[in-house]
Coordinates of C-alpha atoms and ligand atoms in Angstrom, one line a residue:
M25 CA 24.2 -82.7 15.0
T26 CA 26.3 -81.4 12.1
D27 CA 26.0 -77.9 10.6
I28 CA 24.8 -77.3 7.0
T29 CA 27.3 -75.6 4.8
P30 CA 26.4 -72.8 2.4
E31 CA 27.3 -75.1 -0.5
Q32 CA 24.7 -77.7 0.8
L33 CA 22.1 -75.0 1.4
A34 CA 22.3 -73.9 -2.3
K35 CA 21.1 -77.3 -3.4
Q36 CA 18.3 -77.5 -0.8
S37 CA 14.6 -76.7 -0.9
E38 CA 13.1 -73.2 -0.6
V39 CA 11.9 -73.9 3.0
E40 CA 15.6 -74.5 4.0
R41 CA 16.5 -71.1 2.7
I42 CA 13.7 -69.5 4.6
K43 CA 14.8 -71.2 7.8
D44 CA 18.4 -70.2 7.2
A45 CA 17.5 -66.6 6.7
S46 CA 15.0 -66.5 9.6
N47 CA 17.3 -65.6 12.5
Y48 CA 16.0 -68.6 14.5
L49 CA 12.4 -68.4 13.3
R50 CA 11.9 -64.6 13.7
G51 CA 11.8 -63.7 10.0
T52 CA 9.7 -60.6 9.5
L53 CA 6.8 -61.8 11.5
V54 CA 6.6 -58.6 13.6
K55 CA 6.4 -56.5 10.5
S56 CA 3.9 -58.9 8.7
L57 CA 1.6 -58.7 11.7
Q58 CA 1.6 -54.9 11.6
D59 CA 0.9 -54.6 7.9
P60 CA -2.6 -53.2 7.7
L61 CA -2.9 -53.5 3.9
T62 CA -3.4 -57.3 3.9
G63 CA -5.0 -60.0 6.1
A64 CA -2.0 -62.2 5.2
L65 CA 1.6 -62.6 6.3
S66 CA 4.5 -62.3 3.9
E67 CA 5.2 -65.4 2.0
D68 CA 8.3 -66.5 4.0
D69 CA 6.5 -65.7 7.3
T70 CA 3.7 -68.1 6.3
Q71 CA 6.3 -70.8 6.6
L72 CA 7.9 -69.5 9.8
C73 CA 4.6 -69.0 11.7
K74 CA 4.1 -72.8 11.6
Y75 CA 7.0 -73.2 14.1
H76 CA 4.9 -71.0 16.3
G77 CA 1.9 -73.3 16.0
I78 CA 0.1 -71.1 13.5
Y79 CA -1.1 -71.8 9.9
Q80 CA -2.3 -69.1 7.5
Q81 CA -5.4 -70.3 5.7
D82 CA -8.3 -68.8 3.8
D83 CA -11.9 -69.6 3.8
R84 CA -12.2 -71.8 0.7
D85 CA -16.0 -71.5 0.5
L86 CA -15.5 -67.8 -0.2
R87 CA -12.5 -68.1 -2.6
D88 CA -14.4 -67.9 -5.9
E89 CA -16.7 -65.2 -4.8
R90 CA -13.9 -63.0 -3.5
R91 CA -11.9 -63.6 -6.6
R92 CA -15.0 -62.4 -8.6
Q93 CA -15.2 -59.3 -6.4
K94 CA -11.4 -58.7 -6.9
L95 CA -10.8 -59.0 -3.2
E96 CA -7.9 -60.9 -1.7
P97 CA -8.8 -64.3 -0.2
R98 CA -10.5 -64.2 3.2
Y99 CA -7.3 -64.9 5.1
Q100 CA -7.6 -66.3 8.5
F101 CA -5.4 -68.3 10.9
M102 CA -5.5 -71.7 12.6
V103 CA -3.8 -72.1 15.8
R104 CA -2.7 -75.5 17.2
I105 CA -1.9 -75.9 20.9
R106 CA 0.9 -78.0 22.2
L107 CA -0.6 -80.5 24.6
P108 CA 1.6 -83.5 25.3
G109 CA -0.5 -86.6 25.9
G110 CA -3.6 -84.5 25.4
V111 CA -4.1 -83.6 29.0
C112 CA -5.4 -80.3 30.3
T113 CA -7.2 -79.0 33.4
P114 CA -10.8 -77.9 33.5
T115 CA -9.6 -74.3 33.9
Q116 CA -7.6 -74.6 30.7
W117 CA -10.7 -76.1 29.0
L118 CA -12.7 -73.1 30.0
E119 CA -10.1 -70.8 28.7
V120 CA -9.8 -72.6 25.3
D121 CA -13.6 -72.5 25.1
R122 CA -13.7 -68.7 25.9
I123 CA -10.9 -68.0 23.4
A124 CA -12.7 -70.1 20.7
N125 CA -15.9 -68.0 21.3
T126 CA -14.1 -64.7 21.4
W127 CA -11.4 -64.7 18.7
C128 CA -12.2 -67.8 16.6
N129 CA -15.1 -69.4 14.8
N130 CA -17.0 -70.5 17.9
T131 CA -15.8 -74.1 17.6
I132 CA -13.0 -76.1 19.1
R133 CA -11.4 -78.9 17.0
L134 CA -9.9 -81.9 18.8
T135 CA -7.2 -83.3 16.6
S136 CA -6.0 -86.8 15.7
R137 CA -2.9 -86.0 17.7
Q138 CA -4.6 -85.2 20.9
T139 CA -4.7 -81.4 20.9
F140 CA -6.9 -78.4 20.2
Q141 CA -7.1 -76.5 16.9
L142 CA -8.8 -73.1 16.8
H143 CA -9.8 -71.8 13.4
G144 CA -10.9 -68.6 11.8
I145 CA -8.7 -66.1 13.6
V146 CA -8.1 -62.9 11.7
K147 CA -4.6 -61.3 11.6
R148 CA -5.4 -58.4 14.0
N149 CA -6.6 -60.9 16.7
L150 CA -3.8 -63.4 16.3
K151 CA -1.4 -62.0 18.8
K152 CA -4.1 -61.6 21.5
T153 CA -5.2 -65.2 20.9
I154 CA -1.7 -66.5 21.4
A155 CA -1.2 -64.4 24.4
E156 CA -4.4 -65.6 26.0
I157 CA -3.5 -69.2 25.3
N158 CA -0.2 -68.7 27.1
A159 CA -1.9 -66.9 30.0
A160 CA -3.9 -70.2 30.4
L161 CA -0.5 -71.9 30.9
L162 CA -0.7 -73.5 27.5
D163 CA 1.4 -72.7 24.4
T164 CA 1.6 -73.3 20.7
I165 CA 5.4 -73.7 20.3
A166 CA 6.4 -76.3 17.8
A167 CA 2.9 -77.5 17.3
C168 CA 3.7 -77.4 13.6
G169 CA 6.9 -76.9 11.5
D170 CA 10.0 -78.9 10.9
V171 CA 10.5 -79.9 14.5
N172 CA 9.2 -82.5 16.9
R173 CA 5.4 -82.0 17.2
N174 CA 2.9 -82.7 19.9
V175 CA 3.9 -85.9 21.7
M176 CA 1.1 -88.4 22.0
C177 CA 0.4 -90.8 24.9
N178 CA -2.6 -93.1 25.6
P179 CA -5.2 -91.5 27.8
N180 CA -5.5 -95.0 29.2
P181 CA -8.1 -95.1 32.0
Q182 CA -7.6 -98.8 32.7
Q183 CA -4.1 -98.5 33.9
S184 CA -4.2 -95.0 35.5
R185 CA -1.1 -95.5 37.8
L186 CA 1.1 -96.6 34.9
H187 CA -0.4 -93.9 32.7
E188 CA 0.7 -91.2 35.2
E189 CA 4.3 -92.5 34.9
V190 CA 4.3 -92.9 31.2
Y191 CA 2.5 -89.6 30.5
E192 CA 5.3 -87.9 32.5
Y193 CA 7.8 -89.3 29.9
A194 CA 5.7 -88.0 27.0
R195 CA 5.7 -84.6 28.7
R196 CA 9.4 -84.7 29.2
I197 CA 10.2 -85.8 25.6
S198 CA 8.1 -82.9 24.4
E199 CA 9.9 -80.4 26.7
H200 CA 13.3 -81.8 25.9
L201 CA 12.8 -81.4 22.1
L202 CA 11.3 -77.9 22.2
P203 CA 13.2 -75.3 20.1
R204 CA 15.2 -73.1 22.4
T205 CA 14.9 -69.9 20.3
T206 CA 13.2 -67.0 22.2
A207 CA 11.5 -65.8 19.0
Y208 CA 8.1 -67.1 20.2
H209 CA 8.2 -65.1 23.4
E210 CA 9.5 -62.0 21.7
I211 CA 6.9 -62.0 18.9
W212 CA 3.8 -63.1 20.6
L213 CA 4.3 -62.3 24.3
D214 CA 6.3 -59.1 24.0
E215 CA 9.0 -60.5 26.2
E216 CA 12.3 -58.6 26.1
L217 CA 13.3 -58.2 22.5
L218 CA 16.7 -59.6 21.7
S219 CA 18.9 -57.7 19.3
S220 CA 18.6 -59.1 15.8
S221 CA 22.4 -59.9 15.8
R222 CA 22.0 -62.2 18.8
Q223 CA 22.4 -65.9 17.8
D224 CA 20.2 -68.2 19.8
E225 CA 21.5 -71.6 20.7
E226 CA 19.6 -74.6 19.3
P227 CA 21.6 -77.5 20.7
I228 CA 19.4 -80.2 19.2
Y229 CA 18.1 -78.6 16.0
G230 CA 20.8 -76.1 14.9
K231 CA 19.6 -73.1 12.9
H232 CA 18.1 -75.3 10.1
Y233 CA 15.9 -77.3 12.4
L234 CA 14.8 -80.7 10.9
P235 CA 14.4 -81.5 7.2
R236 CA 10.6 -82.1 7.8
K237 CA 8.0 -82.5 10.6
F238 CA 8.8 -85.1 13.2
K239 CA 6.2 -87.0 15.2
I240 CA 6.6 -89.1 18.4
A241 CA 4.0 -91.2 20.3
V242 CA 4.1 -93.2 23.5
A243 CA 1.8 -96.2 23.9
I244 CA 0.8 -98.4 26.8
P245 CA -0.1 -101.9 25.6
P246 CA -2.6 -103.4 25.0
S247 CA -4.0 -100.1 23.7
N248 CA -2.6 -98.6 20.5
D249 CA -5.1 -95.8 20.3
V250 CA -2.2 -93.4 19.4
D251 CA -1.5 -95.4 16.2
L252 CA 2.1 -95.6 17.3
F253 CA 3.4 -97.2 14.0
A254 CA 2.3 -94.0 12.1
N255 CA 5.0 -92.0 14.0
D256 CA 8.6 -91.2 13.1
L257 CA 9.6 -92.3 16.6
G258 CA 7.6 -94.4 19.1
F259 CA 8.0 -95.7 22.6
I260 CA 6.0 -98.8 23.7
A261 CA 5.8 -98.9 27.5
I262 CA 7.2 -102.1 29.0
A263 CA 5.9 -102.5 32.6
E264 CA 6.1 -105.0 35.4
D265 CA 3.4 -105.0 38.2
N266 CA 2.1 -101.8 36.8
H267 CA 5.4 -100.0 37.1
L268 CA 7.3 -98.7 34.1
L269 CA 10.6 -100.4 33.3
G270 CA 11.4 -98.9 29.9
F271 CA 10.3 -98.8 26.3
N272 CA 10.5 -100.7 23.1
V273 CA 11.6 -98.1 20.5
T274 CA 10.0 -97.9 17.0
V275 CA 11.2 -95.8 14.1
G276 CA 10.2 -94.7 10.6
G277 CA 6.4 -94.4 10.5
G278 CA 4.6 -91.9 8.4
L279 CA 1.4 -92.0 6.4
S280 CA 1.5 -89.4 3.7
M281 CA 1.8 -89.9 -0.1
T282 CA 0.9 -88.0 -3.3
H283 CA -1.7 -89.4 -5.7
G284 CA 0.0 -90.8 -8.8
E285 CA 3.6 -90.6 -7.3
T286 CA 4.6 -94.1 -6.3
S287 CA 7.9 -92.9 -5.0
T288 CA 5.8 -91.5 -2.1
Y289 CA 4.1 -94.1 0.2
P290 CA 2.9 -94.6 3.7
R291 CA 5.1 -96.7 5.9
L292 CA 4.7 -98.2 9.4
A293 CA 7.4 -98.1 11.9
D294 CA 9.8 -100.9 12.8
V295 CA 10.5 -102.0 16.4
I296 CA 14.2 -101.7 16.8
G297 CA 15.0 -102.5 20.4
Y298 CA 14.4 -101.8 24.1
C299 CA 15.8 -99.0 26.2
P300 CA 15.5 -98.6 30.0
K301 CA 13.3 -95.7 31.0
S302 CA 16.3 -93.6 32.3
K303 CA 17.7 -93.5 28.7
T304 CA 14.5 -92.4 27.0
L305 CA 15.4 -88.7 26.4
Q306 CA 18.9 -89.7 25.2
V307 CA 17.3 -92.1 22.6
A308 CA 14.8 -89.5 21.5
E309 CA 17.4 -86.8 21.1
E310 CA 19.9 -89.0 19.1
I311 CA 17.2 -90.3 16.7
V312 CA 16.2 -86.7 16.1
T313 CA 19.8 -85.6 15.4
I314 CA 20.3 -88.6 13.1
Q315 CA 17.3 -87.3 11.1
H316 CA 18.7 -83.8 11.3
D317 CA 22.0 -84.9 9.8
F318 CA 20.8 -87.4 7.2
G319 CA 17.3 -86.5 6.2
D320 CA 16.8 -85.2 2.6
R321 CA 16.6 -81.5 2.6
T322 CA 16.5 -81.2 -1.2
Q323 CA 12.9 -82.6 -1.8
R324 CA 10.3 -82.1 0.8
K325 CA 8.3 -85.0 -0.4
H326 CA 11.2 -87.3 0.4
A327 CA 12.3 -85.6 3.6
R328 CA 10.5 -87.6 6.3
F329 CA 12.5 -89.9 8.5
K330 CA 10.7 -92.9 6.9
Y331 CA 12.6 -92.2 3.6
T332 CA 15.9 -91.8 5.4
I333 CA 15.4 -95.3 6.8
E334 CA 14.1 -96.8 3.5
D335 CA 17.1 -95.3 1.7
R336 CA 19.8 -96.3 4.2
G337 CA 18.3 -99.3 5.9
I338 CA 17.5 -100.3 9.5
D339 CA 21.0 -101.8 10.0
W340 CA 22.6 -98.5 9.2
L341 CA 20.2 -96.7 11.5
M342 CA 21.0 -99.1 14.4
F343 CA 24.7 -98.7 13.9
E344 CA 24.5 -95.0 13.8
L345 CA 22.2 -94.8 16.8
N346 CA 24.2 -97.2 19.0
R347 CA 27.4 -95.3 18.0
R348 CA 25.9 -92.0 19.0
L349 CA 24.4 -93.4 22.2
G350 CA 27.7 -95.0 23.2
W351 CA 25.7 -98.1 24.2
S352 CA 23.4 -100.5 22.4
L353 CA 19.6 -100.9 22.5
E354 CA 18.6 -104.3 24.0
P355 CA 16.5 -106.7 22.0
P356 CA 12.8 -105.7 22.0
R357 CA 10.7 -107.0 24.9
P358 CA 7.4 -108.8 24.3
Y359 CA 4.2 -106.7 24.1
I360 CA 0.8 -107.1 22.7
F361 CA -1.5 -104.5 21.2
E362 CA -5.2 -105.4 21.0
H363 CA -7.0 -102.4 19.7
S364 CA -6.6 -98.8 18.5
G365 CA -10.0 -97.4 19.2
D366 CA -11.4 -95.7 22.3
R367 CA -13.3 -97.3 25.2
Y368 CA -16.5 -95.3 25.6
G369 CA -18.4 -94.6 28.8
W370 CA -17.2 -95.0 32.4
V371 CA -14.1 -96.9 33.3
E372 CA -12.8 -97.2 36.9
G373 CA -9.3 -95.9 37.5
A374 CA -7.0 -96.0 40.6
N375 CA -7.7 -94.3 43.9
D376 CA -11.5 -94.2 43.7
T377 CA -11.5 -92.2 40.4
W378 CA -13.5 -92.7 37.3
H379 CA -13.0 -91.7 33.7
Y380 CA -15.7 -91.1 31.1
T381 CA -14.9 -91.2 27.4
L382 CA -17.2 -89.3 25.1
F383 CA -17.6 -89.7 21.3
I384 CA -17.1 -86.4 19.6
Q385 CA -17.9 -86.7 15.9
N386 CA -14.6 -85.8 14.0
G387 CA -13.4 -83.9 17.0
R388 CA -15.6 -80.9 16.3
I389 CA -17.0 -79.2 19.4
L390 CA -19.7 -76.7 18.7
D391 CA -23.3 -75.8 19.7
T392 CA -26.2 -76.5 17.4
E393 CA -29.8 -76.0 18.1
I394 CA -30.4 -79.7 18.7
D395 CA -27.0 -80.5 20.2
P396 CA -25.6 -78.0 22.8
M397 CA -22.3 -79.9 23.1
M398 CA -20.0 -77.0 23.6
T399 CA -22.2 -75.6 26.4
G400 CA -22.5 -79.0 28.0
L401 CA -18.7 -79.5 28.1
R402 CA -18.3 -75.9 29.5
E403 CA -20.8 -76.7 32.3
I404 CA -18.9 -80.0 33.1
A405 CA -15.6 -78.1 33.2
K406 CA -17.1 -75.6 35.7
V407 CA -17.8 -78.4 38.2
H408 CA -15.1 -80.9 37.3
D409 CA -12.0 -81.2 39.5
G410 CA -10.0 -83.8 37.6
D411 CA -8.6 -83.4 34.1
F412 CA -9.6 -83.6 30.5
R413 CA -7.8 -86.0 28.1
L414 CA -8.0 -85.6 24.4
T415 CA -7.8 -89.0 22.6
A416 CA -5.9 -89.7 19.4
N417 CA -9.2 -90.7 17.9
Q418 CA -10.5 -87.1 18.2
N419 CA -12.6 -87.9 21.2
L420 CA -12.6 -86.7 24.8
M421 CA -12.1 -88.2 28.2
I422 CA -13.4 -86.6 31.3
G423 CA -10.6 -87.9 33.6
Q424 CA -10.1 -88.4 37.3
V425 CA -13.7 -88.0 38.4
S426 CA -14.2 -88.9 42.1
S427 CA -17.0 -91.3 42.9
K428 CA -18.6 -88.4 44.9
R429 CA -18.7 -86.1 41.9
K430 CA -19.6 -88.9 39.4
P431 CA -23.4 -88.3 39.8
V432 CA -23.0 -84.6 39.1
I433 CA -21.0 -85.3 35.9
N434 CA -23.5 -88.0 34.9
A435 CA -26.4 -85.6 35.3
L436 CA -24.7 -83.0 33.1
L437 CA -23.9 -85.7 30.5
E438 CA -27.5 -86.5 30.4
K439 CA -28.9 -82.9 30.5
Y440 CA -26.8 -81.9 27.5
R441 CA -27.2 -85.3 25.7
L442 CA -23.5 -85.8 25.5
A443 CA -23.5 -89.5 26.0
K444 CA -24.1 -90.9 22.6
G445 CA -24.7 -94.6 23.5
H446 CA -27.1 -95.2 20.5
Q447 CA -24.4 -94.9 17.8
T448 CA -23.2 -97.8 15.7
A449 CA -19.8 -99.2 16.6
L450 CA -18.8 -98.2 13.0
R451 CA -19.5 -94.6 13.7
L452 CA -17.8 -94.8 17.2
N453 CA -14.7 -96.0 15.3
S454 CA -14.7 -93.3 12.7
M455 CA -12.4 -90.4 12.1
A456 CA -12.3 -87.7 9.4
C457 CA -9.8 -84.9 8.9
V458 CA -10.7 -81.2 8.7
A459 CA -10.5 -80.6 4.9
F460 CA -12.8 -77.9 3.6
P461 CA -13.3 -75.0 4.2
T462 CA -10.1 -74.3 6.1
C463 CA -7.5 -76.8 4.8
G464 CA -5.6 -75.4 1.9
L465 CA -4.6 -78.9 0.7
A466 CA -8.1 -80.5 0.6
M467 CA -9.1 -82.1 -2.7
A468 CA -12.5 -83.3 -1.4
E469 CA -14.8 -82.8 1.6
S470 CA -14.0 -84.9 4.7
E471 CA -15.3 -83.7 8.1
R472 CA -18.4 -82.0 6.7
Y473 CA -19.3 -84.9 4.5
F474 CA -18.4 -88.0 6.4
P475 CA -21.3 -88.0 8.9
S476 CA -23.9 -88.1 6.1
L477 CA -22.0 -91.0 4.4
L478 CA -22.0 -92.8 7.8
D479 CA -25.8 -92.3 8.1
K480 CA -26.1 -94.4 5.0
L481 CA -23.5 -97.0 6.1
D482 CA -25.1 -97.2 9.5
K483 CA -28.3 -98.5 7.9
I484 CA -26.3 -101.1 5.9
V485 CA -24.3 -102.4 9.0
K486 CA -27.5 -102.5 11.1
Q487 CA -29.4 -104.5 8.4
A488 CA -26.4 -106.8 8.2
G489 CA -26.4 -107.3 12.0
L490 CA -23.1 -105.5 12.4
G491 CA -24.4 -102.5 14.4
N492 CA -22.3 -103.4 17.4
D493 CA -19.2 -104.6 15.5
P494 CA -16.3 -102.1 15.6
I495 CA -14.8 -101.5 12.2
L496 CA -12.2 -98.8 11.8
I497 CA -13.4 -96.4 9.2
R498 CA -11.5 -93.2 8.3
M499 CA -11.7 -90.4 5.7
T500 CA -9.2 -87.8 4.6
G501 CA -9.7 -85.0 2.0
C502 CA -6.3 -85.7 0.4
P503 CA -3.6 -88.3 0.6
N504 CA -1.7 -86.5 3.4
G505 CA -3.6 -88.8 5.8
C506 CA -4.3 -86.5 8.7
A507 CA -7.1 -88.8 10.0
R508 CA -4.8 -91.8 9.3
S509 CA -7.0 -93.0 6.5
V510 CA -4.4 -95.7 5.4
L511 CA -4.9 -97.3 8.8
G512 CA -8.6 -97.7 8.3
E513 CA -10.1 -101.1 7.8
I514 CA -12.2 -99.0 5.5
G515 CA -10.3 -95.9 4.3
F516 CA -11.4 -93.1 2.0
I517 CA -8.9 -90.6 0.5
G518 CA -10.2 -87.6 -1.4
K519 CA -9.3 -87.3 -5.1
A520 CA -11.6 -84.5 -6.3
P521 CA -14.9 -82.9 -5.1
G522 CA -17.3 -85.8 -4.4
K523 CA -14.7 -88.5 -5.5
Y524 CA -12.7 -90.8 -3.2
N525 CA -10.3 -93.7 -3.5
L526 CA -11.6 -96.6 -1.4
Y527 CA -9.0 -98.6 0.6
L528 CA -9.6 -101.8 2.5
G529 CA -7.8 -104.2 4.9
A530 CA -5.8 -102.3 7.5
G531 CA -5.1 -104.0 10.9
F532 CA -7.5 -103.5 13.8
Y533 CA -4.8 -102.4 16.1
G534 CA -2.8 -100.3 13.7
Q535 CA -0.4 -103.1 12.7
R536 CA -1.1 -103.1 8.9
L537 CA -1.7 -100.6 6.1
N538 CA -4.8 -100.9 3.9
K539 CA -4.7 -101.3 0.2
L540 CA -6.4 -99.5 -2.7
Y541 CA -9.6 -101.3 -3.7
R542 CA -11.5 -98.8 -6.0
E543 CA -10.3 -95.5 -7.5
N544 CA -12.1 -92.2 -7.9
I545 CA -15.6 -93.3 -6.9
N546 CA -18.6 -91.3 -5.8
E547 CA -21.1 -91.9 -3.0
E548 CA -23.4 -94.2 -5.0
Q549 CA -20.4 -96.3 -6.1
I550 CA -19.0 -96.4 -2.5
L551 CA -22.3 -97.8 -1.2
A552 CA -22.6 -100.2 -4.1
E553 CA -19.1 -101.5 -3.4
L554 CA -19.3 -101.7 0.3
T555 CA -22.8 -103.2 0.8
P556 CA -22.0 -106.7 -0.5
I557 CA -18.7 -106.8 1.3
L558 CA -20.2 -105.9 4.6
Q559 CA -23.1 -108.3 4.1
R560 CA -20.6 -111.1 3.2
Y561 CA -18.5 -110.3 6.3
A562 CA -21.6 -110.6 8.5
R563 CA -22.4 -114.0 7.0
E564 CA -19.0 -115.6 6.5
R565 CA -16.6 -114.2 9.1
E566 CA -14.9 -116.6 11.5
P567 CA -15.4 -116.0 15.2
G568 CA -13.5 -112.9 16.3
Q569 CA -12.3 -112.2 12.7
R570 CA -11.8 -108.5 12.1
F571 CA -13.2 -106.8 9.0
G572 CA -9.6 -105.8 7.8
D573 CA -8.5 -109.4 8.1
F574 CA -11.6 -110.7 6.4
V575 CA -11.3 -108.6 3.3
I576 CA -7.8 -110.0 2.8
K577 CA -8.7 -113.6 3.4
A578 CA -11.8 -113.2 1.1
G579 CA -9.5 -111.9 -1.6
Y580 CA -10.8 -108.4 -2.0
V581 CA -7.4 -106.9 -1.5
R582 CA -3.8 -108.2 -1.0
E583 CA -2.2 -107.8 2.4
V584 CA 0.3 -104.9 2.5
L585 CA 3.4 -106.2 4.3
A586 CA 5.6 -103.1 3.8
G587 CA 5.1 -99.5 2.9
R588 CA 7.2 -99.7 -0.2
D589 CA 4.8 -102.4 -1.5
F590 CA 1.7 -100.1 -0.9
H591 CA 1.3 -99.3 -4.6
L592 CA 2.1 -102.7 -6.0
Ligands
LIG611 FE1 -2.1 -83.1 9.1 C1 -1.0 -80.8 6.9 C2 -4.6 -81.1 9.9 C3 -2.7 -85.0 11.8 C4 -0.1 -85.6 7.8 N1 -2.6 -81.2 8.5 C5 -2.0 -80.5 7.6 C6 -2.6 -79.1 7.5 C7 -1.9 -78.2 8.5 C8 -2.7 -78.4 6.1 C9 -1.6 -77.5 5.7 O1 -0.4 -77.9 5.8 O2 -1.9 -76.5 5.2 C10 -4.1 -79.4 8.0 C11 -4.8 -78.3 8.7 C12 -6.3 -78.5 8.4 C13 -7.1 -77.5 9.2 O3 -7.8 -76.6 8.5 O4 -7.2 -77.6 10.4 C14 -3.8 -80.7 8.9 N2 -3.3 -83.0 10.6 C15 -4.4 -82.2 10.7 C16 -5.3 -82.5 11.9 C17 -6.0 -81.4 12.5 C18 -6.3 -83.6 11.3 C19 -7.5 -83.8 12.2 O5 -8.6 -83.8 11.6 O6 -7.4 -84.1 13.4 C20 -4.3 -83.3 12.7 C21 -3.5 -82.4 13.7 C22 -2.5 -83.1 14.4 C23 -1.9 -82.4 15.5 O7 -2.6 -82.1 16.5 O8 -0.6 -82.2 15.5 C24 -3.3 -83.8 11.7 N3 -1.4 -84.9 9.7 C25 -1.9 -85.6 10.8 C26 -1.5 -87.0 10.7 C27 -1.9 -88.0 11.7 C28 -0.9 -88.3 12.8 O9 0.1 -87.6 12.9 O10 -1.1 -89.2 13.5 C29 -0.8 -87.1 9.5 C30 -0.2 -88.5 9.0 C31 0.9 -89.0 9.7 C32 2.2 -88.4 9.2 O11 2.6 -87.3 9.5 O12 2.8 -89.1 8.3 C33 -0.7 -85.8 8.9 N4 -0.7 -83.1 7.6 C34 0.0 -84.3 7.2 C35 0.8 -83.9 6.0 C36 1.7 -84.9 5.2 C37 3.1 -84.9 5.8 C38 4.1 -85.6 4.9 O13 4.8 -86.4 5.4 O14 4.1 -85.4 3.7 C39 0.5 -82.6 5.7 C40 1.1 -81.7 4.6 C41 2.5 -81.3 4.8 O15 3.1 -81.4 5.9 O16 3.1 -80.8 3.9 C42 -0.4 -82.1 6.8
LIG612 FE1 -6.1 -81.3 4.8 FE2 -5.4 -83.4 3.5 FE3 -4.9 -83.2 6.1 FE4 -7.3 -83.6 5.3 S1 -5.7 -85.0 5.0 S2 -6.6 -82.0 6.8 S3 -7.4 -82.5 3.4 S4 -4.0 -82.0 4.5

């Protein structure tokens, strides 16, 4: 890791200046939290709080009304928990549930990166919320910001022994790449305040952290439910006789783009080699320091690792990595991915344990009059002695259920109508990002609208005889791609209220990006476009042919072979 000089800093983005002046992520957060005159933090602190797992938002449904009333926006905060591999205990579940119902908006949001988000926290309750999360032996450190984020890992019920070993690596990577500053503990947990002149050590990140967010996933083939190729860095588990040997390493994934700016594009990661498991942390650290040293700190839209690789090339990266490692990655080992969705229902694991995967529409857990889902999951957590595993598809696995306790869990699943067996395979393979009203970047609805669009598409797929055919369908309210919309066999990306770009043709196991098919269309046009394609797929597909492959073969869209060709 090399230091950034003042001359370099002068040419860099505003966020770099904020990091530089922040005294290792402290900024003026303590003062901002105490300011009673506003529900917001100071402008610089709204950047810094991200490294503490916190986003300042405002209720966008109320924006216009509050402006008319000459009130400041209805500021509130979203908190994202760090949960490597998405695993938590039933006690932690109960605590998250209690915190959500005490300080937040009475809902829990399971994210597309296997963790919890809690929304609607007002400033005066923020510190209590973070303290209570930590009291539950969870934390929010580095869940956001220009650092390594929550490390993903398949929940993988089928290979539970191997999962245990691989999950341990995901946890260790997450720990290893945590920022070392004690700012979090001082600000949120009132642990001994260090003098402001004290310089913390950040051996991996230095005082400027990374140029941009950094994401890591670990996958156990044949499941690619974590969408490994969407990550800056990925590890594909290579095992023999159900024991982990090492990992194939992937680099340079990232899905975001900006409408109308073709210099920004999604990119899937390349497999660059194999490392024995004992070297995993070294590889992760060196890749992160390469991005630290070479990532573009002048333009945030060009700062992700994918652009560092596009600009300098994979050969350069391999040379630089092997040089830093002092040894060379071996050639990649064979592996096969078969799917990127979740396996619903009961699956038998090792040692007389069972795992139940539940569909949670768009990851939102709440109680409604007809659907007491939040209560049902709370009742399950009270009697469950295994674990909970959040999936990368915003769903939930009740993990490690003994066969003795299985009937009890089954009875609760039934009592609270949690088992949603009657859904179409289209809906079971759907994902939408949060968007309105909390996301400040949303251009169109996503989570709140997608279920009603799916009601209409459900009818079409059922009539076409495709009710049981899994098709990956995803929606995001903007092109940042938080529900990985460019990896949907059918993808929608918001352009304006009620208007979406329609993309087709991604790979069923996350191996290929989709392609723009129609631009800026409303619901009526979406249904008019998709109905004949789905009907034709039902009639003309070859045995086993996936929808994403069909639309390419049938000529609806061209196959996207590389991210830089996405807009061609
Ligand atoms: Fe995301 C920003 C929600 C996964 C790409 N994302 C945001 C923010 C924080 C909006 C903001 O910056 O103000 C959203 C908060 C909405 C809200 O109200 O809760 C947000 N992102 C989410 C979640 C909750 C979506 C979901 O519905 O599950 C996911 C939380 C992940 C987690 O637990 O850590 C989420 N975001 C993703 C993914 C998918 C993934 O990582 O597999 C992506 C695309 C992959 C990638 O990073 O390339 C993604 N989010 C972004 C970006 C674009 C980054 C870029 O390279 O330009 C932004 C905007 C930014 O960073 O400037 C963003
Ligand atoms: Fe917000 Fe856009 Fe992410 Fe959706 S994709 S949560 S609208 S940033």
